[in-house]
Amino acid sequence: MERESMEFDVVIVGAGPAGLSAACRIMQLAQEQEREVTVCVVEKGSEVGAHILSGAVLEPRALAELFPDWKEMGAPLPTEVTEDRFFFYTSAKKAIKLPNFMIPKPTHNEGNFIVSMGNVCRWLAEQAENLGVEVYPGFSAAEVLFHPDGSVKGIATGDMGIGANGEKKDSYTPGMELHAKYTLFAEGCRGHLGKQLIRQLELDKDRDPQHYGIGIKEIWEIPADKHQEGLVVHGLGWPLQENGASGGAFLYHAENNQVYLGLITDLNYSNPHLNPFAEFQRWKLHPETLKYLEGGSRLSYGARAIAKGGYNSLPKMHFPGGLLIGCDAGTLNAVKIKGNHTAMKSGMLAAEAVVEALAQGESAPADLASYADKVKNSWLHEELYTTRNFSGFMHKFGFLFGSAMVWIDQTIFGGKLPFTLNDTVPDYATLKPASESKQPVYPKPDNKITFDRLSSVFLSNTNHEEDQPCHLTLIDPDVPLAKNLPLYDEPAQRYCPAGVYEIVEDAKGQRFQINAQNCVHCKTCDIKDPAQNIAWVTPEGFGGPNYPNM
C-alpha cells in the first residue's frame, strides 16, 4: 500500500504552545491580508493537551500579543499569582525563606498566572480551528521528507498496525505524507524529528550542547484550610544538593483547593545512583512541603524533560523548507523557570516570516532566514541573551556561589555582564563510575505522601498499543549489560521516572528489560544514557500519557 499525500502551505508538528501560537498567528495575518493559507497541525497525543506537562506559572505577555482580549475570550488563566515565596532547603528538616530582594528579578511573578498548560493548549487549539486551521491529534510525525535538493518537503505520519515482530497486521494502515511549502517543528523538548534535523543539518555547530532537566510533577487536592490560592513557592538545595545534584522544586496553589508540585533535577548530575523520582518523593516529606499535603490526596502524575541550556545552546532555527520553534529549539528561560511564553513568541515570529514568504509566491525563499532577524529584533532574543550565563554559573561554580552570581548578574547588571560563560560538557558525559559514587538511601513509599513509580504511572493514564515495535530502541543491544551495568550500575533503572528499564535476573542470567508500555514520553533516556545508546522514536499515534490537566 502506497502512502497517500496531502498538500498544505504550512505543516506544524506538535500542538503545544509554540505550534498552536504559530498556527493562530498565520491565520490571523492571512485574514488581515485577505489571503487564503492552508495550515495543518499534527499532534501525537490522543487529544490536544494529552502530552502537555508544565509547572506552570504563565507569563501572559505573548498571549496578550496573540489575543489582546484573551480574558473576554475565556482563556483558561483562572489564578493570578498573589504571593512569591522562595526557600533554601538546608536539610531534611530545615529551610530558610529568602527575602524578596534576594530573589533574582526575573523570577518574580507579579502579573503572572498559575495554569494548566494542557488546558491552555486545548483553548489555543479551539482558537486555531475557529480561524481555519486543521488540527489532527493522534498522528505521530515519524519521518522528515526531503526534496531532491535537500530541502524539507514535509513529514510522514507513522504507519499503524505493525506488530512487535515487524510484520504487518490485518489492521495495517500506512502513514500519510503531509507536504508543505514550510514545515514548522514544534515537538517540545528533545523532539524526535528536531533532534534528527539538528544533527543532520549541523544546526548546533559552534553552539554549546543543549542542557536538560527532568521535571516530575504531581497534582494534589489539599484541605481548604491549607490552601492559599495564588501562592507560588520555589526552592533550591536539599535533597538534590545532598547528592551533588542541582535543580529546584515548585509548589503552586491553583484553583479548587489544588496544588501543582514538582522537582526539576538537572540532568548534568554525576552520581549514577541518583534517582530523580525518589528525590522528588523525599522533597515532599520536607516540613515546608508536607504541611500542605497532609490530609490531601494525589490526583495526577507525570514527567517531562525540559531544555534549559538557553541562549548559548540555541541551534540555528531556520533551514531550507522549515523552522525549529519553541522547546524543539530550546527557547526556555531557565532563570525564570518558564518556557511557555517564549515558545509562543517564537511561534508567532515564525508565523510572520512564513506569511511574508508565502506572499512572494513562486519567488518565495526556501530558507526563511528572515526568521533569525525577527527573533534577534524581538523581546525573545533580549530575554534569552540576558540570561545566557545561568547554566554556566550554576554548572561551573556550584549551587551556592553559582546562585550568588546569578543574583548579581540579573539583579544588579540586568544580564549585561561583559562576558559569556560556556558549558561545553553534554549531560550524558557527566556520570562518574558507580564504584566512586555514594549510594543514596531512599525510604520505602508510605502510599500517603510518597509513592512508587508504577502506581504513579497509573495516574498518568499512559497506554500504548502493546503489539507494536518498541519505540525505545537500542543502537547496540549489548551496551546495557556489557558497559553501562559494570561502569554505572545501569543508570536507566533510576533516571527513568516511569520504571521502563529494568535489569532482570532469571534462569538464563541477567537481561535488560524495556517496559515500553510504561513510557510517559519524557525523553530522559534519550538524553542521559551515558553511551547515547537509547534512541526514542515515535510509537503509534494515540500512545503515551493522557494528561487531563497537566
Coordinates of C-alpha atoms in Angstrom, one line a residue:
M1 CA 0.0 0.0 0.0
E2 CA 1.4 3.3 -1.0
R3 CA 1.2 6.4 1.1
E4 CA -1.4 9.0 0.3
S5 CA -0.3 12.6 0.4
M6 CA -1.9 15.9 1.2
E7 CA -0.7 19.4 0.3
F8 CA -0.7 22.4 2.6
D9 CA 1.0 25.7 2.7
V10 CA 2.2 25.0 6.2
V11 CA 2.5 21.9 8.3
I12 CA 3.2 22.2 12.0
V13 CA 4.4 19.2 14.1
G14 CA 3.2 19.5 17.6
A15 CA 0.1 21.1 19.2
G16 CA 1.9 22.7 22.1
P17 CA 2.1 26.4 22.8
A18 CA 4.7 27.1 20.1
G19 CA 2.9 25.2 17.3
L20 CA -0.6 26.4 18.1
S21 CA 0.5 30.0 18.5
A22 CA 2.2 29.8 15.1
A23 CA -0.9 28.4 13.6
C24 CA -3.2 31.0 15.1
R25 CA -0.9 33.9 14.0
I26 CA -0.5 32.6 10.5
M27 CA -4.3 32.6 10.0
Q28 CA -4.7 36.0 11.7
L29 CA -2.1 37.5 9.3
A30 CA -3.6 35.7 6.3
Q31 CA -7.1 37.0 7.1
E32 CA -5.8 40.6 7.6
Q33 CA -4.2 40.3 4.1
E34 CA -7.4 38.6 2.7
R35 CA -5.3 35.7 1.5
E36 CA -6.0 32.0 1.7
V37 CA -3.5 29.9 3.5
T38 CA -3.8 26.3 4.5
V39 CA -2.3 25.1 7.8
C40 CA -2.3 21.7 9.3
V41 CA -1.2 20.8 12.9
V42 CA -0.4 17.1 13.7
E43 CA -0.2 16.0 17.3
K44 CA 0.9 12.6 18.5
G45 CA -1.2 12.7 21.7
S46 CA -4.7 11.2 21.7
E47 CA -6.0 14.8 22.0
V48 CA -4.5 18.2 22.2
G49 CA -3.1 18.6 25.7
A50 CA -2.7 14.9 26.4
H51 CA 1.1 15.1 26.3
I52 CA 1.4 18.7 27.7
L53 CA 3.1 18.9 31.1
S54 CA 4.4 22.1 32.6
G55 CA 4.6 23.7 36.1
A56 CA 3.1 26.1 35.2
V57 CA 3.2 29.8 36.0
L58 CA 2.4 31.5 32.8
E59 CA 3.7 35.0 31.9
P60 CA 0.9 36.3 29.7
R61 CA 3.0 38.6 27.5
A62 CA 2.9 36.5 24.4
L63 CA -0.7 35.5 24.8
A64 CA -1.7 39.2 25.1
E65 CA 0.1 39.9 21.8
L66 CA -1.6 37.0 20.1
F67 CA -5.1 37.6 21.6
P68 CA -5.3 41.0 23.2
D69 CA -8.8 40.2 24.5
W70 CA -7.9 36.8 25.9
K71 CA -9.8 37.4 29.1
E72 CA -13.0 38.2 27.3
M73 CA -12.4 35.2 25.1
G74 CA -12.3 32.9 28.1
A75 CA -8.7 31.8 28.1
P76 CA -8.2 29.4 31.0
L77 CA -5.9 31.5 33.2
P78 CA -8.0 31.3 36.3
T79 CA -5.5 32.0 39.1
E80 CA -3.4 35.2 39.3
V81 CA -0.3 34.9 41.4
T82 CA -0.8 36.7 44.7
E83 CA 2.5 35.9 46.6
D84 CA 6.0 34.6 45.9
R85 CA 8.0 32.6 48.4
F86 CA 11.5 31.2 47.8
F87 CA 13.2 28.7 50.1
F88 CA 16.7 27.4 50.5
Y89 CA 16.3 23.9 51.9
T90 CA 19.3 23.4 54.2
S91 CA 18.4 19.9 55.4
A92 CA 15.6 17.3 55.5
K93 CA 14.0 19.4 58.3
K94 CA 15.0 23.0 57.9
A95 CA 14.7 25.7 55.3
I96 CA 15.5 29.4 55.1
K97 CA 12.9 31.7 53.5
L98 CA 14.7 34.2 51.3
P99 CA 13.6 37.8 51.4
N100 CA 12.3 39.1 48.1
F101 CA 15.4 41.3 47.5
M102 CA 17.5 38.1 47.4
I103 CA 15.4 36.6 44.6
P104 CA 16.7 37.4 41.1
K105 CA 14.3 39.9 39.4
P106 CA 13.3 37.7 36.5
T107 CA 11.9 35.1 38.9
H108 CA 9.3 37.5 40.5
N109 CA 5.8 36.6 39.3
E110 CA 3.6 39.7 39.7
G111 CA 1.0 39.7 36.9
N112 CA 1.6 36.0 36.1
F113 CA -1.0 33.2 36.3
I114 CA -1.0 29.6 37.6
V115 CA -2.3 27.5 34.8
S116 CA -2.7 24.0 33.4
M117 CA -0.8 24.3 30.1
G118 CA -2.7 21.3 28.8
N119 CA -6.0 23.3 29.2
V120 CA -4.3 26.4 27.7
C121 CA -3.3 24.4 24.7
R122 CA -6.8 22.9 24.3
W123 CA -8.1 26.5 24.3
L124 CA -5.5 27.6 21.7
A125 CA -6.5 24.6 19.5
E126 CA -10.1 25.8 19.6
Q127 CA -9.0 29.3 18.5
A128 CA -6.8 27.8 15.8
E129 CA -9.7 25.7 14.4
N130 CA -12.0 28.7 14.6
L131 CA -9.5 30.5 12.4
G132 CA -9.5 27.7 9.9
V133 CA -6.5 25.5 11.0
E134 CA -6.8 21.8 10.5
V135 CA -5.7 20.1 13.8
Y136 CA -5.2 16.3 13.7
P137 CA -4.5 14.6 17.1
G138 CA -3.5 11.0 17.3
F139 CA -1.0 11.2 14.4
S140 CA 2.8 10.8 15.2
A141 CA 5.1 12.6 12.8
A142 CA 7.5 9.8 12.3
E143 CA 9.7 10.9 9.4
V144 CA 11.0 14.1 7.8
L145 CA 10.6 14.2 4.0
F146 CA 13.1 15.9 1.8
H147 CA 13.2 17.2 -1.8
P148 CA 16.0 16.0 -4.0
D149 CA 17.9 19.3 -3.3
G150 CA 17.9 18.5 0.4
S151 CA 15.2 21.0 1.5
V152 CA 12.4 19.8 3.7
K153 CA 9.3 18.7 1.8
G154 CA 7.1 17.9 4.8
I155 CA 6.6 14.9 7.2
A156 CA 5.1 11.4 7.1
T157 CA 3.0 10.2 9.9
G158 CA 3.7 6.7 11.3
D159 CA 2.3 3.5 10.0
M160 CA -0.4 1.9 12.1
G161 CA -0.9 -1.8 12.6
I162 CA 2.6 -3.2 12.6
G163 CA 3.2 -5.9 15.1
A164 CA 6.0 -6.2 17.6
N165 CA 7.6 -8.7 15.2
G166 CA 7.8 -6.0 12.5
E167 CA 5.2 -7.7 10.3
K168 CA 2.0 -6.0 9.1
K169 CA -1.2 -6.9 10.9
D170 CA -4.7 -7.1 9.4
S171 CA -5.2 -3.6 10.7
Y172 CA -2.2 -2.2 8.9
T173 CA -2.6 1.3 7.6
P174 CA 0.3 3.2 6.0
G175 CA 1.2 6.6 7.2
M176 CA 0.2 9.8 5.4
E177 CA 2.6 12.2 3.7
L178 CA 1.9 15.8 4.5
H179 CA 3.7 18.1 2.1
A180 CA 4.1 21.8 2.7
K181 CA 5.9 24.9 1.4
Y182 CA 7.1 25.3 5.0
T183 CA 7.2 22.8 7.9
L184 CA 7.4 24.1 11.5
F185 CA 8.8 21.6 14.1
A186 CA 7.3 22.3 17.5
E187 CA 7.6 18.9 19.1
G188 CA 8.8 20.2 22.5
C189 CA 12.0 19.3 24.4
R190 CA 14.2 16.8 22.6
G191 CA 11.8 16.5 19.7
H192 CA 12.3 13.2 17.7
L193 CA 12.4 14.9 14.3
G194 CA 14.0 18.1 15.6
K195 CA 16.9 16.1 17.0
Q196 CA 17.5 14.4 13.6
L197 CA 17.4 17.8 11.8
I198 CA 19.8 19.4 14.3
R199 CA 22.3 16.5 13.8
Q200 CA 21.8 16.0 10.0
L201 CA 22.0 19.7 9.1
E202 CA 24.6 20.6 11.8
L203 CA 22.3 23.3 13.2
D204 CA 24.1 23.2 16.5
K205 CA 27.6 23.9 15.0
D206 CA 29.6 26.2 17.2
R207 CA 26.9 26.2 19.9
D208 CA 27.0 24.8 23.4
P209 CA 25.4 21.4 23.7
Q210 CA 21.8 21.6 24.9
H211 CA 21.4 21.0 28.7
Y212 CA 18.4 19.5 30.2
G213 CA 16.4 18.8 33.4
I214 CA 13.8 16.2 34.2
G215 CA 10.7 17.7 35.7
I216 CA 8.5 15.4 37.8
K217 CA 5.1 16.7 38.7
E218 CA 2.0 15.8 40.8
I219 CA -1.3 17.5 41.3
W220 CA -2.9 17.2 44.8
E221 CA -6.2 18.3 46.3
I222 CA -5.5 19.6 49.8
P223 CA -7.6 20.6 52.7
A224 CA -9.2 24.1 52.2
D225 CA -7.6 25.5 55.4
K226 CA -4.2 24.7 54.0
H227 CA -4.8 26.2 50.5
Q228 CA -3.8 29.7 49.6
E229 CA -4.9 30.3 46.0
G230 CA -2.3 32.2 44.1
L231 CA 0.7 31.3 46.3
V232 CA 3.8 30.4 44.4
V233 CA 6.6 28.5 46.2
H234 CA 10.1 27.8 44.7
G235 CA 13.0 26.2 46.4
L236 CA 16.6 25.1 46.0
G237 CA 19.1 22.9 48.0
W238 CA 18.0 19.7 49.7
P239 CA 17.6 17.0 48.7
L240 CA 19.4 17.3 45.4
Q241 CA 22.4 19.2 46.8
E242 CA 22.9 16.4 49.4
N243 CA 23.7 14.1 46.5
G244 CA 25.8 16.5 44.5
A245 CA 23.0 17.4 42.0
S246 CA 21.3 20.7 41.2
G247 CA 17.8 21.7 40.3
G248 CA 14.8 23.1 42.0
A249 CA 11.3 22.5 43.5
F250 CA 8.0 24.2 42.9
L251 CA 4.6 24.2 44.6
Y252 CA 1.8 26.3 43.1
H253 CA -1.6 26.9 44.7
A254 CA -4.1 26.7 41.9
E255 CA -7.9 26.9 42.0
N256 CA -10.3 24.3 43.5
N257 CA -8.0 23.6 46.5
Q258 CA -5.4 22.1 44.2
V259 CA -1.7 22.4 44.3
Y260 CA 0.8 21.7 41.4
L261 CA 4.1 20.5 42.8
G262 CA 7.2 19.1 41.4
L263 CA 11.0 18.8 41.3
I264 CA 13.3 19.5 38.4
T265 CA 16.6 17.6 38.5
D266 CA 19.3 18.9 36.3
L267 CA 20.5 16.1 34.0
N268 CA 24.2 17.0 34.4
Y269 CA 24.3 15.2 37.7
S270 CA 27.3 12.9 38.2
N271 CA 26.1 10.2 40.7
P272 CA 24.8 7.3 38.7
H273 CA 22.9 6.0 41.8
L274 CA 20.7 9.2 41.8
N275 CA 17.0 8.6 41.3
P276 CA 15.2 11.8 40.4
F277 CA 11.8 10.2 41.1
A278 CA 12.9 9.2 44.6
E279 CA 14.4 12.6 45.2
F280 CA 11.0 14.2 44.5
Q281 CA 9.4 11.8 46.9
R282 CA 11.9 12.8 49.6
W283 CA 11.3 16.5 49.0
K284 CA 7.6 16.0 49.7
L285 CA 8.5 14.9 53.2
H286 CA 10.2 18.2 54.0
P287 CA 8.1 20.1 56.6
E288 CA 7.7 23.1 54.3
T289 CA 6.1 20.8 51.7
L290 CA 4.5 18.3 54.0
K291 CA 2.4 20.9 55.8
Y292 CA 0.3 21.4 52.7
L293 CA 0.0 17.8 51.6
E294 CA -1.0 16.1 54.9
G295 CA -4.7 15.2 54.7
G296 CA -4.7 15.7 50.9
S297 CA -5.0 13.3 48.1
R298 CA -2.9 12.8 44.9
L299 CA -4.8 13.3 41.7
S300 CA -2.3 13.2 38.8
Y301 CA 1.3 12.4 38.0
G302 CA 3.6 13.0 35.0
A303 CA 7.2 13.8 33.9
R304 CA 8.8 15.6 31.1
A305 CA 12.3 16.7 30.2
I306 CA 13.0 20.4 29.8
A307 CA 15.6 22.1 27.6
K308 CA 17.4 24.6 29.8
G309 CA 20.7 25.5 28.0
G310 CA 19.2 28.8 26.9
Y311 CA 20.7 31.2 24.5
N312 CA 24.2 29.6 24.3
S313 CA 22.6 26.3 23.3
L314 CA 20.1 27.6 20.7
P315 CA 20.7 25.9 17.3
K316 CA 20.3 27.6 14.0
M317 CA 16.5 27.7 13.9
H318 CA 15.9 28.0 10.1
F319 CA 16.9 25.8 7.2
P320 CA 15.5 25.2 3.7
G321 CA 11.8 24.3 4.0
G322 CA 11.4 24.6 7.7
L323 CA 11.9 26.1 11.1
L324 CA 12.6 24.9 14.6
I325 CA 10.4 26.7 17.2
G326 CA 9.7 26.6 20.9
C327 CA 11.4 23.9 23.0
D328 CA 12.3 21.9 19.9
A329 CA 14.9 24.6 19.6
G330 CA 15.3 25.3 23.4
T331 CA 13.8 28.7 24.0
L332 CA 13.1 28.2 27.7
N333 CA 14.3 30.9 30.0
A334 CA 16.0 28.9 32.8
V335 CA 16.3 31.9 35.2
K336 CA 12.6 32.5 35.1
I337 CA 11.9 28.7 35.0
K338 CA 9.4 29.5 32.2
G339 CA 9.3 28.5 28.6
N340 CA 5.7 28.8 27.6
H341 CA 5.6 32.5 26.8
T342 CA 8.9 32.3 24.9
A343 CA 7.7 29.2 23.0
M344 CA 4.6 31.1 22.0
K345 CA 6.6 34.2 20.9
S346 CA 8.9 32.0 18.8
G347 CA 5.9 30.5 17.0
M348 CA 4.4 34.0 16.4
L349 CA 7.6 35.3 14.9
A350 CA 7.8 32.1 12.7
A351 CA 4.3 32.9 11.5
E352 CA 5.3 36.4 10.4
A353 CA 8.2 35.0 8.5
V354 CA 6.1 32.3 6.9
V355 CA 3.3 34.6 5.8
E356 CA 5.7 37.2 4.4
A357 CA 7.3 34.5 2.3
L358 CA 4.1 33.0 1.1
A359 CA 3.1 36.4 -0.2
Q360 CA 6.0 36.3 -2.6
G361 CA 4.5 33.4 -4.5
E362 CA 6.9 31.5 -6.7
S363 CA 9.8 33.7 -5.7
A364 CA 9.5 32.8 -2.0
P365 CA 12.8 31.7 -0.5
A366 CA 13.1 28.1 0.6
D367 CA 15.2 29.2 3.7
L368 CA 13.4 31.6 5.9
A369 CA 16.5 33.5 7.1
S370 CA 14.2 36.4 7.9
Y371 CA 13.1 34.4 11.0
A372 CA 16.5 34.8 12.6
D373 CA 16.3 38.6 12.1
K374 CA 12.8 38.7 13.6
V375 CA 14.0 36.7 16.7
K376 CA 17.0 39.0 17.1
N377 CA 14.9 42.1 17.0
S378 CA 12.3 40.9 19.5
W379 CA 12.0 40.7 23.3
L380 CA 12.5 36.9 22.9
H381 CA 16.2 37.5 22.0
E382 CA 16.7 40.1 24.7
E383 CA 15.2 37.8 27.3
L384 CA 17.3 34.8 26.3
Y385 CA 20.5 36.8 25.8
T386 CA 20.4 38.5 29.2
T387 CA 20.0 35.1 30.9
R388 CA 22.7 33.3 28.8
N389 CA 25.1 32.8 31.7
F390 CA 22.7 31.0 34.0
S391 CA 23.8 27.4 33.1
G392 CA 27.4 28.4 33.1
F393 CA 27.2 29.9 36.6
M394 CA 25.3 27.0 38.1
H395 CA 27.3 24.3 36.5
K396 CA 30.8 25.7 36.8
F397 CA 30.5 27.3 40.3
G398 CA 28.2 25.0 42.2
F399 CA 24.9 25.8 43.9
L400 CA 25.8 28.5 46.5
F401 CA 28.4 30.6 44.6
G402 CA 26.5 30.0 41.3
S403 CA 23.3 31.2 42.8
A404 CA 25.0 34.3 44.1
M405 CA 26.5 35.1 40.7
V406 CA 23.1 34.7 39.1
W407 CA 21.6 37.2 41.6
I408 CA 24.4 39.7 40.8
D409 CA 24.1 39.1 37.1
Q410 CA 20.3 39.5 37.0
T411 CA 19.6 42.0 39.8
I412 CA 22.5 44.4 39.6
F413 CA 23.6 44.1 36.0
G414 CA 20.4 43.1 34.3
G415 CA 22.1 40.2 32.5
K416 CA 24.6 42.6 30.8
L417 CA 27.9 41.4 32.3
P418 CA 30.6 41.8 29.6
F419 CA 31.3 38.1 29.2
T420 CA 29.7 34.8 28.3
L421 CA 30.2 31.6 30.2
N422 CA 30.0 28.4 28.1
D423 CA 29.2 25.0 29.3
T424 CA 30.5 22.5 26.7
V425 CA 30.1 19.2 28.6
P426 CA 26.9 17.4 27.4
D427 CA 24.7 16.0 30.2
Y428 CA 25.3 12.4 29.2
A429 CA 29.0 12.7 29.7
T430 CA 29.0 13.8 33.4
L431 CA 28.5 10.4 35.2
K432 CA 31.2 9.1 37.5
P433 CA 31.7 5.4 37.9
A434 CA 29.3 3.8 40.3
S435 CA 32.2 2.5 42.3
E436 CA 33.3 6.0 43.1
S437 CA 29.8 7.3 43.9
K438 CA 27.8 7.3 47.1
Q439 CA 24.6 5.3 47.0
P440 CA 21.7 7.3 48.4
V441 CA 19.3 5.7 50.9
Y442 CA 15.7 6.1 49.7
P443 CA 12.9 5.3 52.1
K444 CA 10.1 3.0 51.1
P445 CA 6.9 4.8 50.0
D446 CA 4.2 5.2 52.6
N447 CA 1.4 5.4 49.9
K448 CA 0.1 8.5 51.6
I449 CA 2.6 11.2 50.8
T450 CA 5.2 9.1 48.9
F451 CA 4.6 6.6 46.2
D452 CA 6.3 4.1 43.9
R453 CA 6.8 4.7 40.2
L454 CA 4.3 2.1 38.9
S455 CA 1.3 3.4 40.9
S456 CA 2.4 6.9 39.7
V457 CA 2.4 5.9 36.1
F458 CA -1.1 4.6 36.5
L459 CA -2.3 8.1 37.4
S460 CA -0.8 9.4 34.1
N461 CA -3.3 7.3 32.1
T462 CA -0.4 6.1 30.0
N463 CA -1.2 3.5 27.3
H464 CA 0.4 2.1 24.2
E465 CA -0.8 -0.5 21.7
E466 CA 1.1 -3.5 23.1
D467 CA 1.6 -5.3 19.8
Q468 CA 3.8 -2.8 18.1
P469 CA 7.6 -2.3 17.6
C470 CA 9.3 -1.0 20.7
H471 CA 9.7 2.8 20.4
L472 CA 12.7 2.8 22.8
T473 CA 15.4 1.4 20.5
L474 CA 18.9 0.3 21.4
I475 CA 21.6 1.1 18.9
D476 CA 23.7 -1.7 20.3
P477 CA 21.7 -4.2 22.5
D478 CA 24.8 -5.4 24.2
V479 CA 25.7 -2.0 25.8
P480 CA 23.4 -2.0 28.8
L481 CA 24.9 -5.2 30.3
A482 CA 28.4 -5.1 28.8
K483 CA 29.1 -1.4 29.5
N484 CA 26.5 0.5 31.5
L485 CA 25.9 -2.1 34.2
P486 CA 29.6 -2.6 35.3
L487 CA 30.5 1.0 34.9
Y488 CA 27.4 2.9 36.1
D489 CA 25.2 0.2 37.6
E490 CA 23.0 0.8 34.6
P491 CA 21.5 4.2 35.5
A492 CA 18.5 3.8 33.2
Q493 CA 17.0 1.8 36.1
R494 CA 16.9 5.0 38.1
Y495 CA 16.7 8.1 35.9
C496 CA 13.5 6.9 34.1
P497 CA 10.5 8.3 36.1
A498 CA 8.2 5.6 34.8
G499 CA 10.1 2.3 35.6
V500 CA 10.6 1.5 31.9
Y501 CA 14.1 0.0 32.3
E502 CA 15.0 -3.0 34.5
I503 CA 17.9 -5.4 35.0
V504 CA 16.1 -8.8 35.3
E505 CA 17.6 -12.0 36.5
D506 CA 16.2 -15.4 35.6
A507 CA 17.5 -18.9 35.0
K508 CA 19.4 -17.7 31.9
G509 CA 21.1 -14.9 33.8
Q510 CA 20.7 -11.1 33.5
R511 CA 18.9 -9.3 30.8
F512 CA 18.0 -5.7 30.1
Q513 CA 14.2 -5.4 30.0
I514 CA 12.3 -2.5 28.4
N515 CA 8.7 -1.9 29.6
A516 CA 7.8 0.4 26.8
Q517 CA 4.1 0.3 27.8
N518 CA 5.0 2.5 30.8
C519 CA 6.7 5.3 28.8
V520 CA 5.4 8.7 29.6
H521 CA 7.4 10.3 26.7
C522 CA 9.7 12.3 29.0
K523 CA 12.8 11.7 26.8
T524 CA 15.2 11.4 29.7
C525 CA 16.6 8.1 28.4
D526 CA 17.4 9.7 25.1
I527 CA 19.2 12.5 26.9
K528 CA 21.0 10.9 29.8
D529 CA 22.1 7.4 28.7
P530 CA 25.9 7.7 29.0
A531 CA 26.6 5.6 25.9
Q532 CA 23.9 7.5 23.9
N533 CA 22.7 4.1 23.0
I534 CA 18.9 4.7 23.6
A535 CA 17.1 6.4 20.7
W536 CA 13.5 7.4 21.4
V537 CA 11.3 7.1 18.3
T538 CA 7.6 7.8 17.9
P539 CA 5.2 5.0 18.8
E540 CA 1.8 4.7 17.1
G541 CA -0.4 7.7 17.3
F542 CA -2.6 8.0 20.4
G543 CA 0.1 6.3 22.5
G544 CA 1.6 7.7 25.7
P545 CA 0.2 9.6 28.6
N546 CA -3.3 11.1 28.6
Y547 CA -2.9 14.0 31.0
P548 CA -6.3 15.6 31.8
N549 CA -5.0 18.9 33.2
M550 CA -1.2 19.0 33.5

